[in-house]
Coordinates of C-alpha atoms (C1' of nucleotides) in Angstrom, one line a residue:
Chain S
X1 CA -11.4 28.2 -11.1
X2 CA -7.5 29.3 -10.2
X3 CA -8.5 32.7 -9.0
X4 CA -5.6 35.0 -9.4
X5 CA -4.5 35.2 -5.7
X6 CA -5.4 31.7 -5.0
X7 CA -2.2 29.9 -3.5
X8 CA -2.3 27.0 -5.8
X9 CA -2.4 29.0 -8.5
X10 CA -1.0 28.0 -11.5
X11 CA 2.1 30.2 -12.2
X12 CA 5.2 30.4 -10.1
X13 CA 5.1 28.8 -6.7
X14 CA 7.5 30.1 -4.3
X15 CA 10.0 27.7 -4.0
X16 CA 10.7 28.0 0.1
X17 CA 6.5 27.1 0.4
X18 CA 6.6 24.4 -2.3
X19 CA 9.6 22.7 -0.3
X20 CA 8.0 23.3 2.5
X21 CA 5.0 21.5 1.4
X22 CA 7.2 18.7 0.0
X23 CA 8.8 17.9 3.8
X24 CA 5.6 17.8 5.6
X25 CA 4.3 15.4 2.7
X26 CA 7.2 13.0 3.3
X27 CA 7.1 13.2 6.9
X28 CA 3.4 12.5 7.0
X29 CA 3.9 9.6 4.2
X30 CA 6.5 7.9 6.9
X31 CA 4.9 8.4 9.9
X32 CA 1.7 6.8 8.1
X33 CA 4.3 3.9 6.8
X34 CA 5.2 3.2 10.1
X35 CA 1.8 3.2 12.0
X36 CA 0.7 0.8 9.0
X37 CA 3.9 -1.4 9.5
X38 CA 3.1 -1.2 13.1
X39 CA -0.7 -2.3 12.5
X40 CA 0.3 -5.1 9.8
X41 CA 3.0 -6.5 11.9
X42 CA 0.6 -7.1 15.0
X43 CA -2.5 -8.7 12.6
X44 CA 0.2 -11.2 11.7
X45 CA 1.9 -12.4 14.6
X46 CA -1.2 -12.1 16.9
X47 CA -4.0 -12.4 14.9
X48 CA -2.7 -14.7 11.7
X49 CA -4.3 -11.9 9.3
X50 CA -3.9 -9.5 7.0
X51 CA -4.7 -5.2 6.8
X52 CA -6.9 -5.8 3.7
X53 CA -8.8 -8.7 5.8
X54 CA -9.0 -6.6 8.7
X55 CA -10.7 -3.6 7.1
X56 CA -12.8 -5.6 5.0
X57 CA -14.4 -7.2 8.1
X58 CA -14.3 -3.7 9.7
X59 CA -16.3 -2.4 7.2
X60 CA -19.0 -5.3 7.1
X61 CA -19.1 -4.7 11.4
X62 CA -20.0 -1.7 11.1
X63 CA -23.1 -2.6 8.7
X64 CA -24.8 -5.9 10.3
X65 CA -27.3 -6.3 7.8
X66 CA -24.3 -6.8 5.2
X67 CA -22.8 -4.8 1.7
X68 CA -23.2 -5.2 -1.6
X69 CA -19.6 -5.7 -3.2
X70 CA -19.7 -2.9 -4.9
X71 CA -21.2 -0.8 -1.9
X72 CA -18.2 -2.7 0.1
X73 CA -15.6 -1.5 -2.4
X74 CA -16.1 1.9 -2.7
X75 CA -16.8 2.0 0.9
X76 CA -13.0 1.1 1.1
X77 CA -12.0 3.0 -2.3
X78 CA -10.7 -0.2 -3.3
X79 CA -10.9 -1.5 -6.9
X80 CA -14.1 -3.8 -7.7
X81 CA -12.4 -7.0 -8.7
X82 CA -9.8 -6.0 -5.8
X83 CA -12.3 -6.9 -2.7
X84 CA -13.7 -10.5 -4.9
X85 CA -10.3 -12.1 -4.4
X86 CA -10.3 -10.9 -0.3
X87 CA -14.1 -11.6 0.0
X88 CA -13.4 -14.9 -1.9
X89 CA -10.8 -16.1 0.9
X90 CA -12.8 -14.7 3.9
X91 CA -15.4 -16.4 2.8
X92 CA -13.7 -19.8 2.9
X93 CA -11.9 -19.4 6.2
X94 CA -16.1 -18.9 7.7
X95 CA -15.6 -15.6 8.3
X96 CA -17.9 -14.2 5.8
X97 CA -21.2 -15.4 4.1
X98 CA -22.3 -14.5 0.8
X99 CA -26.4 -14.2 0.3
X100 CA -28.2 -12.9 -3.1
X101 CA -30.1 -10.2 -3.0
X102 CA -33.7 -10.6 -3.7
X103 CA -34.6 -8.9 -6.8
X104 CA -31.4 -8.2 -8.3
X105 CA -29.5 -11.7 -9.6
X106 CA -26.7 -9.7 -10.2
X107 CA -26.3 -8.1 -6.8
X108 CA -24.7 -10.1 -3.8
X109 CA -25.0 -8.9 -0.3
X110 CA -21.8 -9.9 2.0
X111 CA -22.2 -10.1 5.8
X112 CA -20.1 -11.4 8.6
X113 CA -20.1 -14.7 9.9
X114 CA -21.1 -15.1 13.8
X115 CA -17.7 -16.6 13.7
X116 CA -16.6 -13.3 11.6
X117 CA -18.0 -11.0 14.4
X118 CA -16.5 -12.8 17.3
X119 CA -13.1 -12.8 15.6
X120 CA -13.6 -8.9 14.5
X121 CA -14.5 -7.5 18.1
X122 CA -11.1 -9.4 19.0
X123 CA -9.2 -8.1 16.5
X124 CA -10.9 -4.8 17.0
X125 CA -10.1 -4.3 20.7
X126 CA -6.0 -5.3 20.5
X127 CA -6.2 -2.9 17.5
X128 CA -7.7 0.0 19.2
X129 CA -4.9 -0.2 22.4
X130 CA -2.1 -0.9 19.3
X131 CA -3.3 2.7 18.2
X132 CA -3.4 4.3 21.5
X133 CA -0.3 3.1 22.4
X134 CA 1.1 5.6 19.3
X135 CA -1.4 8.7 19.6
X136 CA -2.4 8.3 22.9
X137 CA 0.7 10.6 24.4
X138 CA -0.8 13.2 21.9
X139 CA -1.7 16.1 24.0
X140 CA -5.9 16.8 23.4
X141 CA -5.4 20.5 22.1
X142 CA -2.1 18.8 19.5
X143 CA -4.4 15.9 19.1
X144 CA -7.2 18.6 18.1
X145 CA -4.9 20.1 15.6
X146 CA -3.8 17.4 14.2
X147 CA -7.6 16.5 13.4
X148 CA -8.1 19.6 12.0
X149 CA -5.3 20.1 9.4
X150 CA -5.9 16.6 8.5
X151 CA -9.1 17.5 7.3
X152 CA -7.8 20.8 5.5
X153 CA -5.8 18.8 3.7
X154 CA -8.5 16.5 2.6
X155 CA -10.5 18.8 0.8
X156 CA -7.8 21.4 0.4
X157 CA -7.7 20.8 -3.4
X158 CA -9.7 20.8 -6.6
X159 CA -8.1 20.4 -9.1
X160 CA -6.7 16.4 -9.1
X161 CA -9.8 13.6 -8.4
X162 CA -12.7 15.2 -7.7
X163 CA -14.2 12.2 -5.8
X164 CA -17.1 12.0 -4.0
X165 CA -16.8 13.1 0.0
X166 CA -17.2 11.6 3.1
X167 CA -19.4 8.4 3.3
Chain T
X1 CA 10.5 0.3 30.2
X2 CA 6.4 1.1 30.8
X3 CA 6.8 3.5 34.0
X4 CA 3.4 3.5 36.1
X5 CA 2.7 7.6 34.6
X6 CA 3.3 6.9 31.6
X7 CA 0.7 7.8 29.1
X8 CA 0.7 4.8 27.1
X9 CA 1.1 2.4 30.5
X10 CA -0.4 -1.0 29.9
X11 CA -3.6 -1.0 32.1
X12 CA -6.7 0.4 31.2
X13 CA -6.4 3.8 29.1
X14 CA -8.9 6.2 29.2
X15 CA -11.9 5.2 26.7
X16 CA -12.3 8.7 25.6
X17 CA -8.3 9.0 24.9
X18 CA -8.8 5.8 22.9
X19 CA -11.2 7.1 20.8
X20 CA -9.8 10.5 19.9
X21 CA -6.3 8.2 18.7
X22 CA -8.6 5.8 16.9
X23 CA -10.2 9.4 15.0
X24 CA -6.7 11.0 14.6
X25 CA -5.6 8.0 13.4
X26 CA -8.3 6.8 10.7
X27 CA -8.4 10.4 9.6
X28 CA -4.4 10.3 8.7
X29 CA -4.8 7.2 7.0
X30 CA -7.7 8.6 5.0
X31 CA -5.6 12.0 4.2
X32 CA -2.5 10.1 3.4
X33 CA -4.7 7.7 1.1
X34 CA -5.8 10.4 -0.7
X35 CA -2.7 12.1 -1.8
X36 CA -1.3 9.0 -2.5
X37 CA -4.5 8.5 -4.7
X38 CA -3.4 11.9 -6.5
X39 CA 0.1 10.8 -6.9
X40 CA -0.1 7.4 -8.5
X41 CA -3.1 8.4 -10.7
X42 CA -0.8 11.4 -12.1
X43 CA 2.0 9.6 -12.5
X44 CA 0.4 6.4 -14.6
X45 CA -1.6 9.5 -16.4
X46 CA 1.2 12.0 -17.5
X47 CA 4.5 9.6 -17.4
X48 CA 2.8 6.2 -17.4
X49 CA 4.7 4.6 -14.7
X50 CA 4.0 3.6 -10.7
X51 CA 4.6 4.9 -7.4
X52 CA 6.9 2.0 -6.4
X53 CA 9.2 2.5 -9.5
X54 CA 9.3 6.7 -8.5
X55 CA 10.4 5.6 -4.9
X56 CA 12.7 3.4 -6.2
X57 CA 14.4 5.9 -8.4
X58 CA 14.2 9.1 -6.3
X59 CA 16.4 7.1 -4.2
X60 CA 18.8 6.3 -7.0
X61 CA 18.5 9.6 -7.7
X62 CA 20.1 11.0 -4.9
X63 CA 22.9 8.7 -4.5
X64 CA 24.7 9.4 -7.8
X65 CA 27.1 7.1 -7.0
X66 CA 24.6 4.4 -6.4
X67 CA 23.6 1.8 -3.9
X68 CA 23.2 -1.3 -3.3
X69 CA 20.0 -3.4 -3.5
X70 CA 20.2 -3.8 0.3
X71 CA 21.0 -0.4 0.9
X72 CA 17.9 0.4 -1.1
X73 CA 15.7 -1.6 0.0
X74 CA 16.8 -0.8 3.7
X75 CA 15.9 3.0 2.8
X76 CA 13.0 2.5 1.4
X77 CA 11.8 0.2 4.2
X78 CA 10.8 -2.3 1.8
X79 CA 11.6 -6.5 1.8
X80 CA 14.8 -7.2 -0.2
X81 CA 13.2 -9.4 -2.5
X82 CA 10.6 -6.4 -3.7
X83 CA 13.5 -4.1 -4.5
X84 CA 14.4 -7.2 -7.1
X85 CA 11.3 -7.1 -9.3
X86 CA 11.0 -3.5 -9.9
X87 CA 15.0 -3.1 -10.5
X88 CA 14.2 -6.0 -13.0
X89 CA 11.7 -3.9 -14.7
X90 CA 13.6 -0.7 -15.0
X91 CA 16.4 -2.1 -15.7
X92 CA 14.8 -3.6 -19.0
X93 CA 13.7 -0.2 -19.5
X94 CA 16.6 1.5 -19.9
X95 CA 16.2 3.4 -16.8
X96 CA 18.9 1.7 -14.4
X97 CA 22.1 0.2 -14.3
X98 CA 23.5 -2.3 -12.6
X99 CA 27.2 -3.0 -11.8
X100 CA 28.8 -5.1 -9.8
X101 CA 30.7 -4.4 -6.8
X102 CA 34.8 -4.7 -6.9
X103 CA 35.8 -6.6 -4.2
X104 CA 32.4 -8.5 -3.4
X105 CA 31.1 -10.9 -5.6
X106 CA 27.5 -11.0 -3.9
X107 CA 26.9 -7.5 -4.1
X108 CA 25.3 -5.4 -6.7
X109 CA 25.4 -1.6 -7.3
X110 CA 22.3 0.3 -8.8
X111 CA 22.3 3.1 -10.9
X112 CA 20.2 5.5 -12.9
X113 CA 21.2 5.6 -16.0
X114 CA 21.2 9.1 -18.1
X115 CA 18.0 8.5 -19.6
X116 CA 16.7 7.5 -16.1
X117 CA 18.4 10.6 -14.6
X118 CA 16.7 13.3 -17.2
X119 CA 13.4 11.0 -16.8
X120 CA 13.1 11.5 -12.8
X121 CA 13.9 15.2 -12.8
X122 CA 10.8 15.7 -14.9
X123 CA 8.5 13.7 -12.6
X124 CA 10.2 15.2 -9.9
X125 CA 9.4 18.8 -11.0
X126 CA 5.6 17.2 -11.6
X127 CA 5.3 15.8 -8.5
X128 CA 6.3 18.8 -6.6
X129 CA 3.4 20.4 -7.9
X130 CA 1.2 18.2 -7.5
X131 CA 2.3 17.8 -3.4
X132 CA 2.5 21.8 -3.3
X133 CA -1.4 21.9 -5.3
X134 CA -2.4 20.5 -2.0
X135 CA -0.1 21.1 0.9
X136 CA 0.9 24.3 -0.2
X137 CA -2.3 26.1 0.9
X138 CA -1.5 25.4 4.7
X139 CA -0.5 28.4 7.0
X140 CA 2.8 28.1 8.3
X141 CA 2.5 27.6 11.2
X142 CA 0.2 25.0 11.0
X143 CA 2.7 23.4 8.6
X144 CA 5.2 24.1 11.1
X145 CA 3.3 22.3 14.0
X146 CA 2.2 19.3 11.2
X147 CA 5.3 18.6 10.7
X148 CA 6.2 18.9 14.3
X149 CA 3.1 16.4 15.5
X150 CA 4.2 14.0 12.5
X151 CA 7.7 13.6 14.0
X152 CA 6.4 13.5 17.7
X153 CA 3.9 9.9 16.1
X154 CA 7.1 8.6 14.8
X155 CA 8.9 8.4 17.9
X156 CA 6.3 7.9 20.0
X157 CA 6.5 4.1 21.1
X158 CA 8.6 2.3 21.8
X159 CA 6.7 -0.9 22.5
X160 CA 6.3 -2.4 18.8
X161 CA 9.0 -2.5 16.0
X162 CA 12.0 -1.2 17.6
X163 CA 13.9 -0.5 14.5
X164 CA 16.6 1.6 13.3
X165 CA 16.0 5.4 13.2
X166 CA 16.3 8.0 10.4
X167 CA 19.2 7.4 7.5
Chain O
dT1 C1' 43.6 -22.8 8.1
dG2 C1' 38.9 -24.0 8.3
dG3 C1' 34.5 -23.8 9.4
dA4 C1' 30.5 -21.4 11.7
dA5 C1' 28.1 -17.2 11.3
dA6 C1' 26.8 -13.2 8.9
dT7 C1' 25.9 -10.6 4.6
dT8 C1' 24.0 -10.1 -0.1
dA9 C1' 21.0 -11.1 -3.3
dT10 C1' 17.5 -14.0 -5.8
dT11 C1' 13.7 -17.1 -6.0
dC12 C1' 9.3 -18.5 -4.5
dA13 C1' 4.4 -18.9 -3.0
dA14 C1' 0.8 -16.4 -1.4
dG15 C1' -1.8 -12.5 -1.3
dC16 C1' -2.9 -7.5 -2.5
dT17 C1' -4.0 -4.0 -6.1
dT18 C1' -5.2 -1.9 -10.3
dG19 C1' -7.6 -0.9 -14.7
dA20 C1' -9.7 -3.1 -18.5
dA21 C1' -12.4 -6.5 -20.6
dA22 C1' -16.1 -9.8 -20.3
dT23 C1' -20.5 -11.5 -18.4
dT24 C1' -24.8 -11.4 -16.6
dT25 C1' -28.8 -9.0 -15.3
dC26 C1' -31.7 -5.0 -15.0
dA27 C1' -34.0 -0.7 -16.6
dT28 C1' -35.6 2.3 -20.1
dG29 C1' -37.7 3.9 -24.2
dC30 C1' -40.0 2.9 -28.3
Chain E
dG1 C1' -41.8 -7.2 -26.9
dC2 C1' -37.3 -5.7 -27.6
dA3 C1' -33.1 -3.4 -28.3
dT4 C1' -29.9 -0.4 -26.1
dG5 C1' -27.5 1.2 -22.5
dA6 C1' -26.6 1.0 -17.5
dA7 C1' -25.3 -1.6 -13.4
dA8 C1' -23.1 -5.5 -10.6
dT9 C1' -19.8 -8.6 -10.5
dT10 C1' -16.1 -11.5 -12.0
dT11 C1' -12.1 -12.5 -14.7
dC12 C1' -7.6 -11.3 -16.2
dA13 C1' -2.8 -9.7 -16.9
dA14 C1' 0.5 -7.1 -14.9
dG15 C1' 2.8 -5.4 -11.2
dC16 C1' 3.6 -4.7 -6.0
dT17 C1' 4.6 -6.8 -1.4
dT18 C1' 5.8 -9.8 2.1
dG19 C1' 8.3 -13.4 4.7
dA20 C1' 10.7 -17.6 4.1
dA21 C1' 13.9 -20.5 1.7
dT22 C1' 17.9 -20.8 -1.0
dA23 C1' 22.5 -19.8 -2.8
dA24 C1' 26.7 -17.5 -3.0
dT25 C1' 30.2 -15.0 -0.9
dT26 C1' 32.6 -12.9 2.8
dT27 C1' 33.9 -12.3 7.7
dC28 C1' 35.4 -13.8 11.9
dC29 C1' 37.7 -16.2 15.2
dA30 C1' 39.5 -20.2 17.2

DNA sequence: TGGAAATTATTCAAGCTTGAAATTTCATGC
DNA sequence: GCATGAAATTTCAAGCTTGAATAATTTCCA
């Protein structure tokens, strides 16, 4: 670990590259803001919801045959006891349905409502044109780019939370 | 508004354009998500406080002179009432001030205190290095084009949440 | 002046989030 | 069988966040 030419190595940053690093950090942390604001504005007026509620029920689309909540809350990287409360209101507006697992009384496997997947795919198609409306002026090669630094800066680091990777 | 070339024009975008915003997208949440991760779990670790409570103060920080709670909460881009709760708490921590305004009975002005001062710059220092520890390792120019895709997302629509621009 | 409108801030209810503690159930080894 | 530890989930206290309602003050302008 911290090889000696590494350039997070321990001693002595330069300043000009640590500012540097600072700026884009903040810039990124705003323009992510403001998508999110962007997002959570629209769930509310058009759709009555919430950004917690709406990745929840992402999540359980994208697996039909239903999550376990703790498969559903590190699927998210969201705290255990965090998706219970969400779950627990999604599950008294119909949207979701709660079913034990058979040979595990501990487990309980969550899965969308009919009613839950109608409202999702909704939800899901204004989303996706709320999105494109932002990056969709993105030139493909910037677009490209973009992608790819993204996902330097994802694994570009060892030494804070060494999580497990992509799902 | 919404010429008939433009990119983000209301009928039917290009599914494949969709998609590659949906991915840039997702992935920036992720990224940002991640270093956010980094940030609070170092700063409740090594100073035992929260990400809401730095923002506040690295805006106090700045503005010596202090500001007002609806000049703060306008510059962090958070609800008024928000600002209120975590000024209560670091105010009964020694870390803030307040005072009131001559000359306007409603207002309030908010200060760090010494204590708060000297108490920032450390975490400041900290969590420049934390920032550079994973930012710091991108080429310059890609920084340079980051930084220059980051600020192109932020102004790029003008459809949802018209707001006021940069301080 | 005097009163409507705007500004400033707090309060409030509801919901989100976390980390830790508690509970129940399961798996393992002896 | 049975104890011990691991796993799945909920509960809990504390804090964050929002939008709306309220209250106090100031501004504006007729």
């Amino acid at each position: 670990m911290s090889s000696k030419t590494s350039p997070s190595a321990s001693r002595k940053p330069e300043p000009e590259r640590v500012k540097q690093s600072l700026r884009v950090w903040l810039k990124m942390l705003k323009a992510t803001k403001h998508v999110e604001a962007v997002v959570r504005e629209n769930l509310r007026v058009e759709f009555d919801t919430t950004l917690p509620r709406f990745d929840v029920m992402a999540a359980l689309y994208r697996f039909e045959e239903g999550l376990k909540m703790s498969e559903l809350s590190s699927a998210l990287r969201v705290s255990n006891g965090n998706v219970t409360g969400i779950i627990e209101r999604l599950v008294s507006d119909g949207a979701v349905l709660r079913v034990p697992v058979a040979g595990d009384k501990r487990a309980m496997l969550v899965r969308l409502t009919q009613r839950g997947r109608d409202e999702f795919a909704r939800m899901a198609a204004a989303h996706e044109l709320w999105i494109n409306e932002i990056f969709g002026s993105l030139p493909t090669d910037i677009s490209a780019g973009l992608l790819a630094t993204l996902d330097t800066i994802e694994h570009a680091q060892g030494l804070y939370s060494e999580g497990e990777h992509d799902a």
